[in-house]
Short mmCIF file of C-alpha atoms in Angstrom, two decimals:
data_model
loop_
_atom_site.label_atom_id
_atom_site.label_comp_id
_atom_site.label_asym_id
_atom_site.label_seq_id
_atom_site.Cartn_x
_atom_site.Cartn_y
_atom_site.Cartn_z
CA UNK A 192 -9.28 50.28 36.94
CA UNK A 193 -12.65 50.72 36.19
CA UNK A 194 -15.34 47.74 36.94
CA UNK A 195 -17.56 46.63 34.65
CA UNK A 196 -21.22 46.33 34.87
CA UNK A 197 -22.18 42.90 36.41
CA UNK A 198 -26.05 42.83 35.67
CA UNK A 199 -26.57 42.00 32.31
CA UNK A 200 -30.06 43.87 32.22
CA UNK A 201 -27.98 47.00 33.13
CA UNK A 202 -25.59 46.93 29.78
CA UNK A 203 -28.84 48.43 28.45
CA UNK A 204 -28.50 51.52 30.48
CA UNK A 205 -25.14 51.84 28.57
CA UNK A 206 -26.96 51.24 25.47
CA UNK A 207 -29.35 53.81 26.02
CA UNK A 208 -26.26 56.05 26.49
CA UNK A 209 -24.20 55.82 23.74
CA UNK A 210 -27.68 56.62 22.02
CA UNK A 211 -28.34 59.45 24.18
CA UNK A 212 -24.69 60.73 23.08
CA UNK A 213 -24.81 60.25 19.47
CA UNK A 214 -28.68 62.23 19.40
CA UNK A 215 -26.89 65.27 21.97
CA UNK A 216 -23.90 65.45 18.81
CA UNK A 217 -26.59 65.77 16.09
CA UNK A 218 -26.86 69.45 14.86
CA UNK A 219 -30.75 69.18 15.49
CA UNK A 220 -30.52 67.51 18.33
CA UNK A 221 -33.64 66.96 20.47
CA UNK A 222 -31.90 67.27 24.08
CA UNK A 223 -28.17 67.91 25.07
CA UNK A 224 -26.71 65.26 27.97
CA UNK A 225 -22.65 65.93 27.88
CA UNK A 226 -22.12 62.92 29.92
CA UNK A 227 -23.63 60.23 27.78
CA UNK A 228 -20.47 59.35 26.11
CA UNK A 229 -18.65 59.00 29.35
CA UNK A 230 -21.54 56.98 31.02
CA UNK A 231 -21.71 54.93 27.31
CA UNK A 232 -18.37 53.48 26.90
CA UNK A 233 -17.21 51.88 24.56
CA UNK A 234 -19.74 48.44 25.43
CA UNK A 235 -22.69 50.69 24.71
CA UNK A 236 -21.66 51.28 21.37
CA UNK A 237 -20.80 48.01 20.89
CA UNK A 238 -24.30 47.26 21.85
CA UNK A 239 -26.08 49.95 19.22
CA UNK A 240 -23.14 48.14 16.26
CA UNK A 241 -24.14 44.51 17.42
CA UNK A 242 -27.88 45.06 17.41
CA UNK A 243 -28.09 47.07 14.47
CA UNK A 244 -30.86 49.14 14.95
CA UNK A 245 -31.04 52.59 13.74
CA UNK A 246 -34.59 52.95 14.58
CA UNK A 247 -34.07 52.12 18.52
CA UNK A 248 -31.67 55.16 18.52
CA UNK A 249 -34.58 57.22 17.42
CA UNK A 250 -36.88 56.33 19.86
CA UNK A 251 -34.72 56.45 22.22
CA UNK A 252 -34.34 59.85 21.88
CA UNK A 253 -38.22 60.75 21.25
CA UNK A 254 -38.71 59.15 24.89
CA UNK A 255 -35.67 60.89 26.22
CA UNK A 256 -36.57 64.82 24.97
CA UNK A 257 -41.04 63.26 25.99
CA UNK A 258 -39.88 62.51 29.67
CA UNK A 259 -37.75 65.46 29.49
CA UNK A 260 -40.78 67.33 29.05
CA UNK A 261 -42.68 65.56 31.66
CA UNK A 262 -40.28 66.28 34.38
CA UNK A 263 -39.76 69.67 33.55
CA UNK A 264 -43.59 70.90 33.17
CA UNK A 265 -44.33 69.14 36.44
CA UNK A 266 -41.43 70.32 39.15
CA UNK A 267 -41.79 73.80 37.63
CA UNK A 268 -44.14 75.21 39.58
CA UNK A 269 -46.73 73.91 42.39
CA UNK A 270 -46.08 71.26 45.27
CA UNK A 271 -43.95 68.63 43.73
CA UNK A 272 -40.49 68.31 45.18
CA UNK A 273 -39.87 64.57 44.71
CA UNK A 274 -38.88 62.87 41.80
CA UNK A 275 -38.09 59.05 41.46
CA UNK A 276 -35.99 57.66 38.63
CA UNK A 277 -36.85 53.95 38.77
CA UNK A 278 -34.34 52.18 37.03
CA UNK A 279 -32.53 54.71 36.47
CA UNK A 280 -29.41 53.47 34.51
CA UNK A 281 -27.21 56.41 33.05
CA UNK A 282 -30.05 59.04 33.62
CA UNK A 283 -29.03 62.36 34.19
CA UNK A 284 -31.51 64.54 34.50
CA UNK A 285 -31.04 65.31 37.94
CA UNK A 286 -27.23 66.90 36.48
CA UNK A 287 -28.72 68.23 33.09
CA UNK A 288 -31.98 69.49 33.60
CA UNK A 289 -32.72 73.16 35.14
CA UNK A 290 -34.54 71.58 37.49
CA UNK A 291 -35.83 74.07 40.79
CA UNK A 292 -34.06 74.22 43.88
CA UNK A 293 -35.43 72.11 46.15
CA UNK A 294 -36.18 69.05 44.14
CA UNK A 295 -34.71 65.66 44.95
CA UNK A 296 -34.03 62.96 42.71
CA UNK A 297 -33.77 59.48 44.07
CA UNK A 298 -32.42 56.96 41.34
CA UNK A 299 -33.11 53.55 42.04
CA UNK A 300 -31.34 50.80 40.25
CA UNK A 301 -28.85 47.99 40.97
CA UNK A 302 -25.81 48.63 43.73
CA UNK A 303 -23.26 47.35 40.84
CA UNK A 304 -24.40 50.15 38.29
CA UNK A 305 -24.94 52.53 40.50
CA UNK A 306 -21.38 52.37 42.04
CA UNK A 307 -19.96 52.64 38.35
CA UNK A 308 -22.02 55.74 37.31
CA UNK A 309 -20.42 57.46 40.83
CA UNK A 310 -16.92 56.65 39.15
CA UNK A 311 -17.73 57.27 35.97
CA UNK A 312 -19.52 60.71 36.65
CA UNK A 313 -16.55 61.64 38.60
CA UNK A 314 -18.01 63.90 41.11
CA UNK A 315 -20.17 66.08 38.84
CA UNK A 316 -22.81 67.39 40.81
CA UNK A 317 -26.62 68.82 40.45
CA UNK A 318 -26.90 72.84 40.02
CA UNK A 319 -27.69 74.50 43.54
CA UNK A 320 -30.74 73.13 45.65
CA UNK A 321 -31.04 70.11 43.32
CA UNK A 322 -30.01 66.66 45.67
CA UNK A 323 -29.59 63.36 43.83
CA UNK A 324 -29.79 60.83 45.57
CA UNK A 325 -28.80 57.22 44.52
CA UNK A 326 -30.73 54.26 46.21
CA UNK A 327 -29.60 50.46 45.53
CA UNK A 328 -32.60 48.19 44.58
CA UNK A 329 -33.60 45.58 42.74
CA UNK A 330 -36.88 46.69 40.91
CA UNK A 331 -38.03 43.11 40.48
CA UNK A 332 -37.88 42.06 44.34
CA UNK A 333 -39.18 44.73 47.21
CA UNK A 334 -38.12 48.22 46.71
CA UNK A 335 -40.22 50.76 48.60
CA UNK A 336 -38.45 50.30 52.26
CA UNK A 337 -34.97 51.34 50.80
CA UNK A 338 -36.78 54.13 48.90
CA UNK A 339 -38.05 55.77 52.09
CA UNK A 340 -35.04 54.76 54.49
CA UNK A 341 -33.36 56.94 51.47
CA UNK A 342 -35.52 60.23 52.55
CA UNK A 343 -38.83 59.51 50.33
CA UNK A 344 -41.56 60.85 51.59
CA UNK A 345 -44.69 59.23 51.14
CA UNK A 346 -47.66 60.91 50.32
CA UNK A 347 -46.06 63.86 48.75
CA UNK A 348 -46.67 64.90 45.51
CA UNK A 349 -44.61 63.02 42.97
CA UNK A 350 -43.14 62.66 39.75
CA UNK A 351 -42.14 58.77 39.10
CA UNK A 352 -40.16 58.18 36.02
CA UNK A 353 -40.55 54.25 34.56
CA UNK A 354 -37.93 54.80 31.48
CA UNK A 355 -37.33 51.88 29.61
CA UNK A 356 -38.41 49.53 32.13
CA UNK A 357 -42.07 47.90 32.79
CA UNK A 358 -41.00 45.68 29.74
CA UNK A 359 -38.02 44.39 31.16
CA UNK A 360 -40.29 43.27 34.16
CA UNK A 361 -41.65 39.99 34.78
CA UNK A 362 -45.56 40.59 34.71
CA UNK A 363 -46.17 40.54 38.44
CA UNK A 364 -43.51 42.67 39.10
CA UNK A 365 -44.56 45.16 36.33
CA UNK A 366 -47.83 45.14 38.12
CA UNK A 367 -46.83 45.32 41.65
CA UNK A 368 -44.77 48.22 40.76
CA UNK A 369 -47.45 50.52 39.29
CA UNK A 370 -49.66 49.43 42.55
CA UNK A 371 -46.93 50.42 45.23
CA UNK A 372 -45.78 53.72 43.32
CA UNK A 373 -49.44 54.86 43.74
CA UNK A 374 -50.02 53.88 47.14
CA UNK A 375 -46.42 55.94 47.82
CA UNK A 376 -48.09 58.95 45.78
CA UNK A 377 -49.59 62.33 47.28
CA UNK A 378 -52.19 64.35 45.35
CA UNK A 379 -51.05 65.76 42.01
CA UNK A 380 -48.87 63.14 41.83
CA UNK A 381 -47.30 61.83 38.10
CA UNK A 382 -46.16 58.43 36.78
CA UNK A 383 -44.22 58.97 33.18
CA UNK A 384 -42.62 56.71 31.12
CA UNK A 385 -43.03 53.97 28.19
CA UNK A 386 -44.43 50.60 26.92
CA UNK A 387 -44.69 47.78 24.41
CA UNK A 388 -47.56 46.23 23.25
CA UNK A 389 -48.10 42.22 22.99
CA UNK A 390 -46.81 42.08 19.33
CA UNK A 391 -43.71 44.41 19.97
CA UNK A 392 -42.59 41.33 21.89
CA UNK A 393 -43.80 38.44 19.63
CA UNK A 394 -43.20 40.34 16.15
CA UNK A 395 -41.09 37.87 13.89
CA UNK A 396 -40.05 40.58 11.62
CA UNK A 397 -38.25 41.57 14.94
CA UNK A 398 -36.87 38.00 15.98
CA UNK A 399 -33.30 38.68 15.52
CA UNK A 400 -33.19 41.68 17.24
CA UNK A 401 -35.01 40.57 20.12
CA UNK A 402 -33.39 37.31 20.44
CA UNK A 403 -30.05 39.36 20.77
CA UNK A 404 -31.66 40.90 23.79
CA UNK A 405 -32.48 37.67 25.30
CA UNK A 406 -29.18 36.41 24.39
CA UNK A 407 -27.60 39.93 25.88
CA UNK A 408 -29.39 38.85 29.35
CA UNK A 409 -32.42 41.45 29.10
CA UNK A 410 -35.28 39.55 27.67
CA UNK A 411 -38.06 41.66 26.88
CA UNK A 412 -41.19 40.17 29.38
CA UNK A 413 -44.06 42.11 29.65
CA UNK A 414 -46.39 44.09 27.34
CA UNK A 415 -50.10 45.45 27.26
CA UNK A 416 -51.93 46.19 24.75
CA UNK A 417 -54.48 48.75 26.50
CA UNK A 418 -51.62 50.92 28.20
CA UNK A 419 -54.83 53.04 29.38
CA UNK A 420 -56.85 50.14 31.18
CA UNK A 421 -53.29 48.95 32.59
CA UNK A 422 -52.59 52.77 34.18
CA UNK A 423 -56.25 52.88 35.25
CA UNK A 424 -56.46 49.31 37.07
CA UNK A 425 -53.30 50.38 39.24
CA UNK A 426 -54.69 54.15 40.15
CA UNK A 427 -53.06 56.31 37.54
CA UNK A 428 -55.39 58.16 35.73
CA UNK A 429 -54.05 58.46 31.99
CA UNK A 430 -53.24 61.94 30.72
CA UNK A 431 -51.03 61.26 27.74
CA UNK A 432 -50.83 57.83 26.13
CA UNK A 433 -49.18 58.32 22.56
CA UNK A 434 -47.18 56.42 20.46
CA UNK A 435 -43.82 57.69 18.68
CA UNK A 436 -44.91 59.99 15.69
CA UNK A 437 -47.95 61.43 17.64
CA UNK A 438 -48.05 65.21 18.27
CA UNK A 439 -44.92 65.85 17.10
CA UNK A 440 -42.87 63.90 18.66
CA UNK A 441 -39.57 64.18 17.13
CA UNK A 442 -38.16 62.58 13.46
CA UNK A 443 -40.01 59.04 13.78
CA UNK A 444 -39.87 57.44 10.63
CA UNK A 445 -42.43 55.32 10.36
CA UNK A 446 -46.16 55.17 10.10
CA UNK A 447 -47.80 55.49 13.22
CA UNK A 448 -49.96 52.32 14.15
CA UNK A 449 -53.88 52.37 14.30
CA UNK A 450 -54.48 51.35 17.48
CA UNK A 451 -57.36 48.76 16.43
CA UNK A 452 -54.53 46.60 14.68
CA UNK A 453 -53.35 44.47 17.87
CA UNK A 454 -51.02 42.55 16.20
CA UNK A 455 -48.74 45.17 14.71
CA UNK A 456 -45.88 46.15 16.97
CA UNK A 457 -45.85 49.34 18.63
CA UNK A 458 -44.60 51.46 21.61
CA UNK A 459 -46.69 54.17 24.10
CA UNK A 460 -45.28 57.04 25.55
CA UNK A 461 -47.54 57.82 28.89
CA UNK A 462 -48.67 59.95 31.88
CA UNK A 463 -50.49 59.40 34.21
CA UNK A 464 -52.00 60.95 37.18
CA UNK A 465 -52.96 59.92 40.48
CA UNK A 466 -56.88 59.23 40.42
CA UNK A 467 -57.71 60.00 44.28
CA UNK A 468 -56.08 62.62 46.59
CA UNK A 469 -54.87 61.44 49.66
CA UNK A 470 -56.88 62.20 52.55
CA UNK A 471 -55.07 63.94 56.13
CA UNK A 472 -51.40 65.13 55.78
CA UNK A 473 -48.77 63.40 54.24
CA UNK A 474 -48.27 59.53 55.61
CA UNK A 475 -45.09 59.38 58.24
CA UNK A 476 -42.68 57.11 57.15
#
């Protein structure tokens, strides 16, 4: 019998999932991940049905196909052989992806999840020279230690993935984590991923939808509105900050937000680089 996820802040990884396999079924679909449905179940379409919110499936997707992107441009050619999914939920990208031989992909997230993803992914594997490798964390409490008993190597080149996740954060922890992934970081080294701004989270047209992700266990806690200041005030240098809509990213159906209007809700799609190389060879861990 199969378990069922006991973190409630990791139901959204199945949420994400049945939305991941509903966009890979469209006909003009902006990625392909066969295992989505499998990795869904049926609670993350329950989620998507209780929420009702058409336009979260959207984005979802726009991030999905923009980290995509990310991950692919930056492990294709030059130094970086590391990449770190943190929270990595029902990610597959290390299975999906043509990534290049030699790459590893840690995926950090809770034990409970990741032992369910094993089962559910029933021994499917990465193509040749690709390793996966899953590391049990909580993102909130330490996490670096387990990360490099797990193989990291610090002060390698990098590419960190922060999918749907600085939100779900307390503040200090959303903090602490951009600090310690750039003090782990090597030269050329990229942080990717997404985040709300401070009316996404207070919006009242929004209330009932985010109430039912407080009420679902995964409040939403922590938003900024200068995404760039945040990334630079933790040692990322911004590269792309862009919200849904921008530069052609994907079928977003709304108007895209000025960004001198504070109080309207919006979400960011970033990367970042690391600011200052490293001096000496790579840190021993």
């Amino acid at each position: 019998m199969r378990r069922t996820i006991v973190k409630a802040v990791s139901r959204t990884a199945q949420w994400v999932a049945a939305a991941r396999a509903l966009e890979s079924e469209r006909p003009d679909a902006l990625f392909d991940d066969p295992y989505a449905r499998s990795l869904a179940g049926s609670a993350g379409f329950e989620i998507i049905d209780r929420l009702n919110t058409p336009i979260s499936n959207v984005y979802f997707a726009i991030r999905t196909a923009y980290l995509d992107r990310v991950v692919l441009e930056a492990t294709a050619d030059g130094p970086i052989r590391q990449v770190v999914l943190m929270a990595a939920g029902m990610d597959t990208r290390a299975l999906r992806l043509p990534l290049p031989a030699g790459l590893t992909v840690y995926e950090l997230d809770h034990t409970e999840l990741l032992d369910i993803k094993e089962e559910l992914l029933s021994g499917a594997a990465p193509a040749g020279g690709v390793t996966r490798v899953p590391v049990p964390v909580d993102l909130a409490e330490p996490w670096p230690e387990a990360l490099k008993d797990a193989g990291f190597r610090p002060g390698c080149p990098t590419v960190w993935v922060t999918e749907g996740l600085l939100y779900y954060l307390p503040e200090d922890a959303a903090h602490r984590l951009l600090t310690e992934s750039c003090a782990l970081s090597g030269p050329g080294s990229l942080l990717t991923g997404d985040l709300l701004n401070q009316a996404a989270i207070t919006d009242q047209k929004a209330r009932p939808f985010i109430k039912g992700l407080a009420e679902g266990g995964s409040p939403w806690q922590f938003g900024v509105d200068r995404p760039e200041e945040l990334l630079a005030s933790h040692g990322w240098q911004p590269v792309d900050v862009i919200q849904p809509g921008e530069d052609g990213t994907g079928r977003w159906p709304l108007p895209v937000v000025p960004r001198d209007k504070p109080d309207a809700p919006t979400d960011f799609l970033f990367t970042a680089r690391t600011t200052d190389p490293l001096p000496g060879p790579p840190r021993d861990t």
